[in-house]
Amino acid sequence: MSWKVHKFGGSTLFDAHCIELLANRFSPNKNEPAMIVVSALKGVTNLLQELIDLAELNKESFLTYKAIRDKHIEVIRTCLGSDQVASFLSQLDNDLNTIRALLSTVKEIKRIPSHNLDKILGFGEIWSATLITEYFRSVIPANDVMYVDARDFLVTQKTEMGVMPLWDESAKLLEHKLLDTSCSIYIATGFIAKNKSGIQCTLGRNGSDYSASILALLLDADELTFWKDVDGVLSADPRIVPEAKIIQELSYNEAMELSYFGAQILHPKTMMPAITKSIPIRIRNLFNGDYKGTVIKATSRNDQLIIKGVTGIDKIALITLSGA
Ligand code: ASP
Ligand code: MG
């Protein structure tokens, strides 16, 4: 089977129109299943963090709860049917009550335990993946779409390099999870995972890109596409160099060099799983869907002939280490 993995970040998920654009990119094809990894709706993880911060300061958080609820309601009212809206809202309200309960103890202990923090921050991805799954079920045959909760297969541990997957365990669990399914569209939660004891954790802020790359490796995907709100990787920071252009092809090394030295592409750690299996990485714009964006792969055209991009980092001391 030839898997394609797609990642949609918060910057591409802010209203019902975005969800429709996303779904329009896919048509069911069982020989080419799509694993679609999603972030929380834009701003939701920050709002969840705000709930935690307010609780630690013992401050009123009514408006923040309301903002989270309103953001989701605005999207689902436009893109889901009334039964789906009702069931989503009941899940959302349940989860918001769980968050209230988790935060109610903070008053006494002043600081939230890290597993509770991870539990709370991870709700955004569960909500967005749920509502996107429901939307797909309303536009293609429902049994062709599967919701994939990353906590069912992605086992991680904390290392000096940050949170890292336990590859063998995760691969076995994912294989088992997908064993009896033959859907063409899979919607997976980015960012969240579990540890060896089965307790929910996260891959760290902005970790959904890493989730997608991990899935690309686990599925031995043909391609990994990051959908963003920009056309691809630029040759320079357009705020400083207005004539910066989209770079059409980069090698893995070039992309890593650019990102080590300040370009906002993908975190080098994020690219590693895909690089391990030589999976081409594409960066494309959901809002300019015909444009093919930037492709990052093992070798690129004109590898040694031209300067691909220029980056700069302000006001830092830099130590260069080589290796992955
Ligand atoms: N939603 C999480 C965050 O905002 C993860 C992600 O978007 O990559 O950090
Ligand atoms: Mg993000």
Tab-separated table of C-alpha atoms and ligand atoms in Angstrom:
chain	number	residue	atom	x	y	z
A	1	MET	CA	0.000	0.000	0.000
A	2	SER	CA	1.270	3.429	-0.698
A	3	TRP	CA	0.600	5.774	2.170
A	4	LYS	CA	0.649	9.531	1.931
A	5	VAL	CA	0.954	11.472	5.164
A	6	HIS	CA	-0.377	15.026	5.367
A	7	LYS	CA	-0.068	17.468	8.224
A	8	PHE	CA	-2.354	20.475	8.700
A	9	GLY	CA	-1.165	22.958	11.308
A	10	GLY	CA	-3.145	25.465	13.332
A	11	SER	CA	-2.432	28.218	10.786
A	12	THR	CA	-4.538	26.285	8.247
A	13	LEU	CA	-7.368	25.445	10.648
A	14	PHE	CA	-9.246	28.532	11.705
A	15	ASP	CA	-12.733	28.340	10.234
A	16	ALA	CA	-15.225	26.078	8.489
A	17	HIS	CA	-13.942	27.126	5.071
A	18	CYS	CA	-10.480	25.773	5.989
A	19	ILE	CA	-11.987	22.404	6.910
A	20	GLU	CA	-13.773	22.284	3.552
A	21	LEU	CA	-10.597	23.219	1.677
A	22	LEU	CA	-8.730	20.510	3.556
A	23	ALA	CA	-11.322	17.845	2.788
A	24	ASN	CA	-11.562	18.874	-0.866
A	25	ARG	CA	-7.937	17.842	-1.315
A	26	PHE	CA	-8.787	14.181	-0.761
A	27	SER	CA	-10.810	11.667	-2.689
A	28	PRO	CA	-11.158	8.139	-1.328
A	29	ASN	CA	-8.666	5.703	-2.838
A	30	LYS	CA	-7.959	2.540	-0.893
A	31	ASN	CA	-4.686	1.877	-2.715
A	32	GLU	CA	-3.393	5.257	-1.693
A	33	PRO	CA	-4.661	5.863	1.828
A	34	ALA	CA	-4.082	9.266	3.401
A	35	MET	CA	-3.019	9.702	7.007
A	36	ILE	CA	-4.015	13.271	7.847
A	37	VAL	CA	-2.352	14.567	11.006
A	38	VAL	CA	-3.942	17.665	12.490
A	39	SER	CA	-3.087	20.321	15.046
A	40	ALA	CA	-5.624	21.995	17.259
A	41	LEU	CA	-7.723	24.746	15.660
A	42	LYS	CA	-5.730	27.972	15.472
A	43	GLY	CA	-5.133	29.504	18.897
A	44	VAL	CA	-6.745	26.693	20.891
A	45	THR	CA	-3.568	25.316	22.492
A	46	ASN	CA	-2.703	28.857	23.599
A	47	LEU	CA	-6.153	29.215	25.147
A	48	LEU	CA	-5.689	25.907	26.975
A	49	GLN	CA	-2.331	27.164	28.247
A	50	GLU	CA	-4.088	30.365	29.333
A	51	LEU	CA	-6.551	28.313	31.416
A	52	ILE	CA	-3.593	26.727	33.182
A	53	ASP	CA	-1.843	30.066	33.734
A	54	LEU	CA	-5.021	31.659	35.104
A	55	ALA	CA	-5.631	28.714	37.430
A	56	GLU	CA	-2.091	28.979	38.771
A	57	LEU	CA	-2.691	32.654	39.480
A	58	ASN	CA	-6.092	31.818	40.955
A	59	LYS	CA	-7.789	34.129	38.455
A	60	GLU	CA	-11.174	34.012	36.746
A	61	SER	CA	-11.141	32.042	33.485
A	62	PHE	CA	-14.760	32.151	32.331
A	63	LEU	CA	-13.911	34.115	29.192
A	64	THR	CA	-11.187	31.699	28.173
A	65	TYR	CA	-13.519	28.694	28.479
A	66	LYS	CA	-16.060	30.619	26.452
A	67	ALA	CA	-13.492	31.469	23.767
A	68	ILE	CA	-12.560	27.790	23.366
A	69	ARG	CA	-16.199	26.772	23.138
A	70	ASP	CA	-17.096	29.585	20.714
A	71	LYS	CA	-14.196	28.816	18.381
A	72	HIS	CA	-15.381	25.231	17.938
A	73	ILE	CA	-19.060	26.122	17.751
A	74	GLU	CA	-18.411	28.586	14.968
A	75	VAL	CA	-16.740	25.863	12.903
A	76	ILE	CA	-19.108	22.975	13.594
A	77	ARG	CA	-22.312	24.988	13.092
A	78	THR	CA	-21.214	25.658	9.522
A	79	CYS	CA	-19.762	22.328	8.543
A	80	LEU	CA	-21.544	19.604	10.516
A	81	GLY	CA	-25.125	18.328	10.546
A	82	SER	CA	-27.304	18.942	13.607
A	83	ASP	CA	-26.860	15.438	15.114
A	84	GLN	CA	-23.100	15.725	14.698
A	85	VAL	CA	-23.159	19.191	16.272
A	86	ALA	CA	-25.056	17.905	19.292
A	87	SER	CA	-22.734	14.973	19.859
A	88	PHE	CA	-19.611	17.078	19.361
A	89	LEU	CA	-20.871	19.700	21.799
A	90	SER	CA	-21.627	17.130	24.431
A	91	GLN	CA	-18.064	15.765	24.111
A	92	LEU	CA	-16.638	19.298	24.207
A	93	ASP	CA	-18.604	20.225	27.331
A	94	ASN	CA	-17.628	16.988	29.000
A	95	ASP	CA	-13.970	17.651	28.245
A	96	LEU	CA	-14.204	21.246	29.465
A	97	ASN	CA	-15.623	19.889	32.734
A	98	THR	CA	-12.710	17.466	32.963
A	99	ILE	CA	-10.343	20.426	32.533
A	100	ARG	CA	-12.180	22.384	35.252
A	101	ALA	CA	-11.841	19.393	37.567
A	102	LEU	CA	-8.140	18.969	36.807
A	103	LEU	CA	-7.556	22.657	37.453
A	104	SER	CA	-9.640	22.849	40.617
A	105	THR	CA	-6.829	21.335	42.666
A	106	VAL	CA	-4.321	23.889	41.431
A	107	LYS	CA	-5.608	26.449	43.924
A	108	GLU	CA	-4.245	24.309	46.743
A	109	ILE	CA	-0.982	23.177	45.208
A	110	LYS	CA	-0.218	26.359	43.162
A	111	ARG	CA	1.377	24.474	40.318
A	112	ILE	CA	-0.132	21.957	37.972
A	113	PRO	CA	1.540	18.501	37.801
A	114	SER	CA	3.101	17.936	34.384
A	115	HIS	CA	0.894	14.982	33.407
A	116	ASN	CA	-2.206	17.097	34.073
A	117	LEU	CA	-0.705	19.883	32.017
A	118	ASP	CA	-0.141	17.511	29.093
A	119	LYS	CA	-3.635	16.109	29.462
A	120	ILE	CA	-5.160	19.599	29.268
A	121	LEU	CA	-2.972	20.909	26.427
A	122	GLY	CA	-3.775	17.843	24.313
A	123	PHE	CA	-7.526	18.383	24.124
A	124	GLY	CA	-7.203	20.799	21.183
A	125	GLU	CA	-5.965	18.044	18.858
A	126	ILE	CA	-8.661	15.618	20.033
A	127	TRP	CA	-11.350	18.195	19.261
A	128	SER	CA	-9.973	19.193	15.859
A	129	ALA	CA	-9.357	15.596	14.746
A	130	THR	CA	-12.865	14.640	15.904
A	131	LEU	CA	-14.584	17.437	14.072
A	132	ILE	CA	-12.564	16.920	10.891
A	133	THR	CA	-13.370	13.189	11.003
A	134	GLU	CA	-17.050	14.041	11.363
A	135	TYR	CA	-16.857	16.450	8.454
A	136	PHE	CA	-15.274	13.781	6.228
A	137	ARG	CA	-18.026	11.365	7.271
A	138	SER	CA	-20.577	13.806	5.963
A	139	VAL	CA	-18.927	14.184	2.552
A	140	ILE	CA	-17.581	10.685	1.759
A	141	PRO	CA	-18.872	7.248	2.834
A	142	ALA	CA	-18.569	7.174	6.616
A	143	ASN	CA	-16.924	3.743	6.700
A	144	ASP	CA	-14.107	5.079	4.554
A	145	VAL	CA	-12.918	7.408	7.316
A	146	MET	CA	-11.150	6.445	10.523
A	147	TYR	CA	-10.306	8.554	13.567
A	148	VAL	CA	-6.821	7.727	14.862
A	149	ASP	CA	-6.027	8.718	18.432
A	150	ALA	CA	-2.227	8.873	18.652
A	151	ARG	CA	-2.377	7.798	22.308
A	152	ASP	CA	-3.354	4.345	21.053
A	153	PHE	CA	-0.027	3.718	19.368
A	154	LEU	CA	2.562	6.457	19.879
A	155	VAL	CA	4.691	5.490	22.876
A	156	THR	CA	7.422	7.926	23.833
A	157	GLN	CA	10.052	8.504	26.446
A	158	LYS	CA	11.855	11.590	27.694
A	159	THR	CA	15.498	11.788	26.672
A	160	GLU	CA	18.185	14.495	26.660
A	161	MET	CA	17.064	15.144	23.086
A	162	GLY	CA	13.502	15.786	24.201
A	163	VAL	CA	10.587	13.393	23.858
A	164	MET	CA	11.438	10.532	21.489
A	165	PRO	CA	9.291	7.663	20.201
A	166	LEU	CA	9.877	4.081	21.252
A	167	TRP	CA	9.917	2.896	17.672
A	168	ASP	CA	9.374	-0.846	17.975
A	169	GLU	CA	6.566	-0.564	20.453
A	170	SER	CA	4.853	2.203	18.513
A	171	ALA	CA	5.186	0.320	15.212
A	172	LYS	CA	3.587	-2.803	16.678
A	173	LEU	CA	0.711	-0.865	18.207
A	174	LEU	CA	0.054	1.053	15.003
A	175	GLU	CA	0.116	-2.115	12.939
A	176	HIS	CA	-2.361	-3.685	15.304
A	177	LYS	CA	-4.594	-0.623	15.206
A	178	LEU	CA	-4.736	-0.561	11.419
A	179	LEU	CA	-4.896	-4.336	10.965
A	180	ASP	CA	-8.574	-4.805	10.197
A	181	THR	CA	-9.272	-1.501	8.560
A	182	SER	CA	-9.435	-0.659	4.907
A	183	CYS	CA	-10.376	2.989	4.976
A	184	SER	CA	-8.865	5.517	2.632
A	185	ILE	CA	-8.906	8.544	4.923
A	186	TYR	CA	-7.400	8.449	8.404
A	187	ILE	CA	-7.495	11.497	10.676
A	188	ALA	CA	-4.851	11.441	13.385
A	189	THR	CA	-4.292	13.685	16.375
A	190	GLY	CA	-0.945	15.465	16.244
A	191	PHE	CA	1.000	16.538	19.335
A	192	ILE	CA	-0.265	13.907	21.804
A	193	ALA	CA	1.249	10.562	22.716
A	194	LYS	CA	1.616	8.363	25.777
A	195	ASN	CA	4.535	7.261	27.893
A	196	LYS	CA	5.534	3.714	28.776
A	197	SER	CA	3.106	3.684	31.707
A	198	GLY	CA	0.277	4.640	29.370
A	199	ILE	CA	-0.004	8.178	30.709
A	200	GLN	CA	-0.787	10.872	28.152
A	201	CYS	CA	2.068	13.175	27.238
A	202	THR	CA	2.784	15.589	24.398
A	203	LEU	CA	5.640	16.019	21.945
A	204	GLY	CA	6.112	19.614	23.117
A	205	ARG	CA	4.690	22.832	21.661
A	206	ASN	CA	4.502	22.710	17.861
A	207	GLY	CA	4.970	18.942	18.129
A	208	SER	CA	2.380	18.012	15.495
A	209	ASP	CA	4.965	18.311	12.725
A	210	TYR	CA	6.979	15.679	14.565
A	211	SER	CA	3.871	13.479	14.919
A	212	ALA	CA	3.418	13.581	11.154
A	213	SER	CA	7.034	12.715	10.437
A	214	ILE	CA	6.900	9.837	12.939
A	215	LEU	CA	3.776	8.502	11.217
A	216	ALA	CA	5.453	8.813	7.822
A	217	LEU	CA	8.278	6.608	9.076
A	218	LEU	CA	5.984	4.094	10.805
A	219	LEU	CA	3.819	3.736	7.678
A	220	ASP	CA	6.796	3.824	5.331
A	221	ALA	CA	4.932	6.545	3.462
A	222	ASP	CA	5.677	7.633	-0.115
A	223	GLU	CA	5.381	11.273	0.743
A	224	LEU	CA	4.929	13.636	3.674
A	225	THR	CA	3.211	16.969	3.016
A	226	PHE	CA	3.077	19.866	5.446
A	227	TRP	CA	0.180	22.159	4.558
A	228	LYS	CA	0.785	25.699	5.675
A	229	ASP	CA	-0.426	29.217	4.948
A	230	VAL	CA	2.708	30.038	2.934
A	231	ASP	CA	3.747	28.825	-0.524
A	232	GLY	CA	6.849	26.933	0.581
A	233	VAL	CA	10.358	27.620	1.811
A	234	LEU	CA	11.599	31.092	0.927
A	235	SER	CA	15.140	31.917	-0.143
A	236	ALA	CA	15.342	34.585	2.595
A	237	ASP	CA	13.235	36.278	5.233
A	238	PRO	CA	10.812	38.391	3.163
A	239	ARG	CA	10.624	41.028	5.909
A	240	ILE	CA	14.302	41.751	5.281
A	241	VAL	CA	14.610	40.693	1.633
A	242	PRO	CA	11.360	41.557	-0.171
A	243	GLU	CA	12.487	39.876	-3.391
A	244	ALA	CA	12.847	36.486	-1.648
A	245	LYS	CA	11.570	33.595	-3.786
A	246	ILE	CA	10.115	30.167	-3.096
A	247	ILE	CA	12.800	27.479	-3.355
A	248	GLN	CA	11.348	24.620	-5.394
A	249	GLU	CA	13.738	21.867	-4.346
A	250	LEU	CA	16.022	21.378	-1.389
A	251	SER	CA	18.071	18.433	-0.243
A	252	TYR	CA	17.610	17.230	3.320
A	253	ASN	CA	21.005	18.673	4.175
A	254	GLU	CA	20.198	22.046	2.698
A	255	ALA	CA	16.890	22.195	4.545
A	256	MET	CA	18.548	21.233	7.814
A	257	GLU	CA	21.286	23.812	7.336
A	258	LEU	CA	18.737	26.531	6.613
A	259	SER	CA	16.699	25.637	9.660
A	260	TYR	CA	19.709	25.321	11.984
A	261	PHE	CA	20.631	28.818	10.971
A	262	GLY	CA	17.354	30.538	11.495
A	263	ALA	CA	14.993	29.784	8.603
A	264	GLN	CA	11.516	28.961	9.827
A	265	ILE	CA	11.097	25.744	7.842
A	266	LEU	CA	10.750	22.635	9.913
A	267	HIS	CA	12.646	21.808	13.050
A	268	PRO	CA	15.540	19.492	12.105
A	269	LYS	CA	14.338	16.957	14.694
A	270	THR	CA	10.991	16.976	12.932
A	271	MET	CA	12.543	16.021	9.616
A	272	MET	CA	14.661	13.150	10.966
A	273	PRO	CA	12.103	10.302	10.896
A	274	ALA	CA	11.181	11.099	7.275
A	275	ILE	CA	14.854	11.432	6.333
A	276	THR	CA	15.616	8.016	7.841
A	277	LYS	CA	13.392	6.458	5.190
A	278	SER	CA	14.232	8.960	2.425
A	279	ILE	CA	10.616	10.097	2.284
A	280	PRO	CA	10.186	13.271	0.233
A	281	ILE	CA	8.828	16.156	2.310
A	282	ARG	CA	6.605	18.738	0.663
A	283	ILE	CA	5.667	22.133	1.997
A	284	ARG	CA	2.518	23.512	0.393
A	285	ASN	CA	-0.046	26.247	0.856
A	286	LEU	CA	-3.613	25.141	1.612
A	287	PHE	CA	-4.835	28.530	0.393
A	288	ASN	CA	-2.953	28.292	-2.901
A	289	GLY	CA	-3.580	24.623	-3.526
A	290	ASP	CA	-2.535	24.540	-7.189
A	291	TYR	CA	0.976	25.678	-6.382
A	292	LYS	CA	3.314	22.758	-5.844
A	293	GLY	CA	5.428	24.386	-3.136
A	294	THR	CA	8.833	23.181	-1.969
A	295	VAL	CA	10.003	19.596	-2.017
A	296	ILE	CA	12.770	18.430	0.324
A	297	LYS	CA	14.405	15.139	-0.574
A	298	ALA	CA	17.683	13.227	-0.500
A	299	THR	CA	19.242	15.152	-3.362
A	300	SER	CA	18.150	18.314	-5.037
A	301	ARG	CA	18.761	19.802	-8.436
A	302	ASN	CA	21.925	21.882	-8.788
A	303	ASP	CA	22.991	20.705	-5.376
A	304	GLN	CA	26.424	22.281	-5.388
A	305	LEU	CA	25.946	24.900	-8.045
A	306	ILE	CA	23.850	27.627	-6.534
A	307	ILE	CA	23.133	29.289	-3.248
A	308	LYS	CA	19.675	28.139	-2.271
A	309	GLY	CA	18.900	30.490	0.517
A	310	VAL	CA	20.247	32.994	2.986
A	311	THR	CA	19.359	33.033	6.652
A	312	GLY	CA	20.346	35.149	9.584
A	313	ILE	CA	20.005	34.923	13.335
A	314	ASP	CA	20.110	38.031	15.479
A	315	LYS	CA	21.887	38.557	18.771
A	316	ILE	CA	22.953	35.043	19.663
A	317	ALA	CA	26.112	33.113	20.318
A	318	LEU	CA	26.248	30.105	18.042
A	319	ILE	CA	27.819	26.707	18.644
A	320	THR	CA	27.751	24.361	15.684
A	321	LEU	CA	27.509	20.620	16.232
A	322	SER	CA	27.277	18.289	13.265
A	323	GLY	CA	25.395	15.037	12.933
A	324	ALA	CA	21.729	14.290	13.106
B	1	ASP	N1	-1.289	22.506	18.987
B	1	ASP	C1	0.046	22.315	19.465
B	1	ASP	C2	0.735	23.655	19.654
B	1	ASP	O1	0.122	24.673	19.363
B	1	ASP	C3	0.857	21.435	18.583
B	1	ASP	C4	1.047	21.944	17.176
B	1	ASP	O2	0.268	22.742	16.707
B	1	ASP	O3	1.997	21.538	16.536
B	1	ASP	O4	1.829	23.700	20.122
B	2	MG	MG	1.403	24.490	14.967
